[in-house]
PDB file of C-alpha atoms in Angstrom:
ATOM      1  CA  MET A   1       0.000   0.000   0.000  1.00 64.00           C
ATOM      2  CA  SER A   2       1.421   3.321  -1.012  1.00 67.00           C
ATOM      3  CA  LEU A   3       1.634   6.321   1.274  1.00 67.00           C
ATOM      4  CA  LEU A   4      -1.201   8.038  -0.613  1.00 65.00           C
ATOM      5  CA  GLN A   5      -3.464   5.015  -0.208  1.00 66.00           C
ATOM      6  CA  LYS A   6      -2.685   4.840   3.520  1.00 65.00           C
ATOM      7  CA  ASN A   7      -3.561   8.527   3.953  1.00 62.00           C
ATOM      8  CA  ILE A   8      -6.841   8.116   2.045  1.00 66.00           C
ATOM      9  CA  PHE A   9      -7.723   5.039   4.121  1.00 63.00           C
ATOM     10  CA  PHE A  10      -6.868   6.896   7.344  1.00 57.00           C
ATOM     11  CA  LEU A  11      -9.050   9.890   6.354  1.00 58.00           C
ATOM     12  CA  ALA A  12     -11.935   7.569   5.442  1.00 60.00           C
ATOM     13  CA  VAL A  13     -11.773   5.903   8.870  1.00 57.00           C
ATOM     14  CA  ILE A  14     -11.783   9.307  10.611  1.00 66.00           C
ATOM     15  CA  ALA A  15     -14.709  10.526   8.481  1.00 61.00           C
ATOM     16  CA  PHE A  16     -16.659   7.351   9.301  1.00 60.00           C
ATOM     17  CA  ALA A  17     -15.991   7.799  13.045  1.00 60.00           C
ATOM     18  CA  VAL A  18     -17.127  11.436  12.945  1.00 59.00           C
ATOM     19  CA  LEU A  19     -20.333  10.528  11.085  1.00 58.00           C
ATOM     20  CA  ALA A  20     -21.044   7.718  13.551  1.00 59.00           C
ATOM     21  CA  ALA A  21     -20.568  10.078  16.510  1.00 59.00           C
ATOM     22  CA  ILE A  22     -22.885  12.690  14.985  1.00 66.00           C
ATOM     23  CA  SER A  23     -25.511  10.052  14.237  1.00 60.00           C
ATOM     24  CA  CYS A  24     -25.424   8.725  17.815  1.00 55.00           C
ATOM     25  CA  SER A  25     -25.686  12.171  19.379  1.00 53.00           C
ATOM     26  CA  LYS A  26     -28.782  13.072  17.310  1.00 52.00           C
ATOM     27  CA  SER A  27     -30.601   9.874  18.280  1.00 48.00           C
ATOM     28  CA  ASP A  28     -30.250  10.520  22.052  1.00 48.00           C
ATOM     29  CA  GLY A  29     -33.215  12.118  23.831  1.00 48.00           C
ATOM     30  CA  ASN A  30     -35.319  14.688  22.019  1.00 47.00           C
ATOM     31  CA  GLN A  31     -32.550  16.739  20.420  1.00 49.00           C
ATOM     32  CA  GLY A  32     -33.477  18.199  17.094  1.00 48.00           C
ATOM     33  CA  THR A  33     -37.229  17.646  17.605  1.00 48.00           C
ATOM     34  CA  GLY A  34     -37.984  21.119  18.902  1.00 47.00           C
ATOM     35  CA  LYS A  35     -39.578  19.695  22.043  1.00 48.00           C
ATOM     36  CA  GLU A  36     -38.631  21.157  25.399  1.00 45.00           C
ATOM     37  CA  THR A  37     -39.072  19.636  28.796  1.00 47.00           C
ATOM     38  CA  LYS A  38     -41.356  21.289  31.316  1.00 52.00           C
ATOM     39  CA  GLN A  39     -38.313  22.265  33.381  1.00 50.00           C
ATOM     40  CA  ASN A  40     -36.810  24.247  30.503  1.00 46.00           C
ATOM     41  CA  ILE A  41     -40.065  26.115  29.856  1.00 52.00           C
ATOM     42  CA  GLU A  42     -40.579  27.287  33.431  1.00 70.00           C
ATOM     43  CA  GLU A  43     -38.058  30.000  34.141  1.00 91.00           C
ATOM     44  CA  SER A  44     -37.670  31.836  37.412  1.00 94.00           C
ATOM     45  CA  VAL A  45     -38.942  35.398  37.750  1.00 97.00           C
ATOM     46  CA  ASN A  46     -38.082  38.193  40.190  1.00 97.00           C
ATOM     47  CA  PHE A  47     -40.718  39.834  42.405  1.00 98.00           C
ATOM     48  CA  ALA A  48     -39.720  43.239  43.815  1.00 97.00           C
ATOM     49  CA  LEU A  49     -40.966  44.448  47.183  1.00 97.00           C
ATOM     50  CA  ASP A  50     -41.083  48.112  48.176  1.00 96.00           C
ATOM     51  CA  ALA A  51     -38.223  49.376  50.359  1.00 98.00           C
ATOM     52  CA  PHE A  52     -38.136  48.446  54.036  1.00 98.00           C
ATOM     53  CA  VAL A  53     -37.080  50.939  56.722  1.00 98.00           C
ATOM     54  CA  VAL A  54     -36.697  49.361  60.168  1.00 97.00           C
ATOM     55  CA  ASN A  55     -35.104  50.100  63.525  1.00 95.00           C
ATOM     56  CA  LEU A  56     -32.255  47.755  64.373  1.00 95.00           C
ATOM     57  CA  ILE A  57     -31.527  46.326  67.814  1.00 91.00           C
ATOM     58  CA  THR A  58     -28.804  48.390  69.469  1.00 88.00           C
ATOM     59  CA  GLU A  59     -27.693  49.609  72.876  1.00 86.00           C
ATOM     60  CA  ARG A  60     -25.840  52.625  71.476  1.00 81.00           C
ATOM     61  CA  GLY A  61     -28.827  54.619  70.291  1.00 81.00           C
ATOM     62  CA  THR A  62     -30.997  54.407  67.245  1.00 88.00           C
ATOM     63  CA  ASN A  63     -29.867  52.639  64.102  1.00 94.00           C
ATOM     64  CA  PHE A  64     -31.920  52.239  60.958  1.00 96.00           C
ATOM     65  CA  LEU A  65     -31.796  49.878  58.036  1.00 97.00           C
ATOM     66  CA  LYS A  66     -33.190  50.743  54.632  1.00 98.00           C
ATOM     67  CA  ALA A  67     -33.306  47.682  52.410  1.00 97.00           C
ATOM     68  CA  SER A  68     -34.908  46.917  49.083  1.00 98.00           C
ATOM     69  CA  LEU A  69     -35.101  43.351  47.911  1.00 97.00           C
ATOM     70  CA  GLN A  70     -36.341  41.090  45.181  1.00 98.00           C
ATOM     71  CA  LEU A  71     -37.506  37.518  45.578  1.00 98.00           C
ATOM     72  CA  GLU A  72     -36.593  35.053  42.845  1.00 98.00           C
ATOM     73  CA  LEU A  73     -39.708  32.913  42.392  1.00 98.00           C
ATOM     74  CA  ALA A  74     -39.413  29.407  40.947  1.00 97.00           C
ATOM     75  CA  ASN A  75     -41.632  30.303  37.967  1.00 96.00           C
ATOM     76  CA  ALA A  76     -43.876  33.042  36.605  1.00 95.00           C
ATOM     77  CA  SER A  77     -47.091  31.286  37.615  1.00 94.00           C
ATOM     78  CA  LEU A  78     -46.255  32.111  41.256  1.00 96.00           C
ATOM     79  CA  LEU A  79     -46.407  35.901  40.706  1.00 96.00           C
ATOM     80  CA  ASP A  80     -50.129  36.115  41.483  1.00 96.00           C
ATOM     81  CA  ARG A  81     -49.658  34.227  44.763  1.00 96.00           C
ATOM     82  CA  ALA A  82     -46.774  36.531  45.730  1.00 97.00           C
ATOM     83  CA  LYS A  83     -48.838  39.643  44.951  1.00 97.00           C
ATOM     84  CA  ALA A  84     -51.766  38.319  46.999  1.00 97.00           C
ATOM     85  CA  LYS A  85     -49.484  37.595  49.977  1.00 97.00           C
ATOM     86  CA  THR A  86     -47.497  40.851  49.871  1.00 97.00           C
ATOM     87  CA  ALA A  87     -48.834  42.183  53.199  1.00 98.00           C
ATOM     88  CA  PRO A  88     -48.060  39.024  55.232  1.00 98.00           C
ATOM     89  CA  MET A  89     -44.632  38.790  53.572  1.00 97.00           C
ATOM     90  CA  ARG A  90     -43.785  42.424  54.323  1.00 98.00           C
ATOM     91  CA  ASP A  91     -44.893  41.952  57.940  1.00 98.00           C
ATOM     92  CA  ALA A  92     -42.736  38.848  58.381  1.00 98.00           C
ATOM     93  CA  ILE A  93     -39.724  40.470  56.679  1.00 98.00           C
ATOM     94  CA  ILE A  94     -40.029  43.558  58.890  1.00 98.00           C
ATOM     95  CA  THR A  95     -40.106  41.290  61.951  1.00 97.00           C
ATOM     96  CA  VAL A  96     -36.961  39.448  60.849  1.00 98.00           C
ATOM     97  CA  LEU A  97     -35.032  42.606  59.924  1.00 97.00           C
ATOM     98  CA  SER A  98     -35.999  44.543  63.054  1.00 96.00           C
ATOM     99  CA  ASN A  99     -34.620  41.728  65.214  1.00 95.00           C
ATOM    100  CA  LYS A 100     -31.140  42.143  63.757  1.00 96.00           C
ATOM    101  CA  SER A 101     -28.309  44.235  65.136  1.00 95.00           C
ATOM    102  CA  PRO A 102     -25.991  46.436  63.074  1.00 95.00           C
ATOM    103  CA  ASP A 103     -23.088  44.191  64.095  1.00 94.00           C
ATOM    104  CA  GLU A 104     -24.853  41.149  62.618  1.00 94.00           C
ATOM    105  CA  LEU A 105     -25.554  42.887  59.317  1.00 96.00           C
ATOM    106  CA  MET A 106     -22.124  44.508  58.893  1.00 94.00           C
ATOM    107  CA  THR A 107     -20.415  41.321  57.741  1.00 95.00           C
ATOM    108  CA  GLU A 108     -20.921  39.377  54.542  1.00 96.00           C
ATOM    109  CA  GLU A 109     -21.667  36.277  56.600  1.00 97.00           C
ATOM    110  CA  GLY A 110     -24.328  38.171  58.548  1.00 96.00           C
ATOM    111  CA  LYS A 111     -26.011  39.375  55.361  1.00 96.00           C
ATOM    112  CA  LEU A 112     -25.977  35.840  53.930  1.00 97.00           C
ATOM    113  CA  GLN A 113     -27.523  34.438  57.122  1.00 98.00           C
ATOM    114  CA  CYS A 114     -30.168  37.157  56.990  1.00 97.00           C
ATOM    115  CA  LYS A 115     -30.936  36.301  53.349  1.00 98.00           C
ATOM    116  CA  ASP A 116     -31.317  32.610  54.227  1.00 98.00           C
ATOM    117  CA  GLU A 117     -33.668  33.476  57.081  1.00 98.00           C
ATOM    118  CA  LEU A 118     -35.731  35.742  54.818  1.00 98.00           C
ATOM    119  CA  ILE A 119     -35.988  33.024  52.144  1.00 98.00           C
ATOM    120  CA  LEU A 120     -37.248  30.541  54.751  1.00 98.00           C
ATOM    121  CA  THR A 121     -39.734  33.135  56.014  1.00 98.00           C
ATOM    122  CA  ALA A 122     -41.052  33.857  52.511  1.00 98.00           C
ATOM    123  CA  ASN A 123     -41.345  30.136  51.725  1.00 98.00           C
ATOM    124  CA  ARG A 124     -43.383  29.588  54.898  1.00 97.00           C
ATOM    125  CA  ILE A 125     -45.869  32.159  53.608  1.00 97.00           C
ATOM    126  CA  LEU A 126     -45.856  31.319  49.884  1.00 97.00           C
ATOM    127  CA  GLY A 127     -45.230  27.578  50.046  1.00 95.00           C
ATOM    128  CA  ASP A 128     -42.124  25.415  50.062  1.00 93.00           C
ATOM    129  CA  ASN A 129     -39.641  25.907  47.231  1.00 93.00           C
ATOM    130  CA  THR A 130     -41.507  28.953  45.893  1.00 96.00           C
ATOM    131  CA  VAL A 131     -38.646  31.375  46.594  1.00 97.00           C
ATOM    132  CA  LYS A 132     -35.335  30.200  45.109  1.00 97.00           C
ATOM    133  CA  ASN A 133     -33.228  33.206  46.068  1.00 97.00           C
ATOM    134  CA  LEU A 134     -33.354  36.703  47.494  1.00 97.00           C
ATOM    135  CA  TYR A 135     -31.433  39.716  46.243  1.00 98.00           C
ATOM    136  CA  PHE A 136     -30.777  42.901  48.196  1.00 97.00           C
ATOM    137  CA  THR A 137     -31.037  45.726  45.668  1.00 97.00           C
ATOM    138  CA  ASP A 138     -30.483  48.457  48.267  1.00 97.00           C
ATOM    139  CA  PHE A 139     -28.940  48.060  51.730  1.00 96.00           C
ATOM    140  CA  VAL A 140     -28.111  51.114  53.856  1.00 97.00           C
ATOM    141  CA  MET A 141     -27.556  51.190  57.618  1.00 95.00           C
ATOM    142  CA  GLN A 142     -27.346  54.393  59.601  1.00 91.00           C
TER     143      GLN A 142
END
């Protein structure tokens, strides 16, 4: 076999392997059919709450916290439930925030713990796994 024939044979084997790999990948699952799973269709959505202004626990005088936040809901169909439960959610969030001290909220760890507590509080009101995340969009202590 000449060198040219070996090269042509080698290229043919590579081309066959590539075609086989492409063929196998298209036959897996529902790729190429245009169908999407229910999980892909339902995307999370953010729900903004008006700003909160609360007194913080302190022995040194009066400290305030002004915080705005958004709740990341698991999907858009939960927006109506969140709107209907805005008053109970605001009340519970005010209770959580007003029981914090400036020292707790000064650190990154303290803010993260506060966020986790607020997510749990919101999920108690809206239903488990409704709120996926919480974002502070404004956070000022004085």
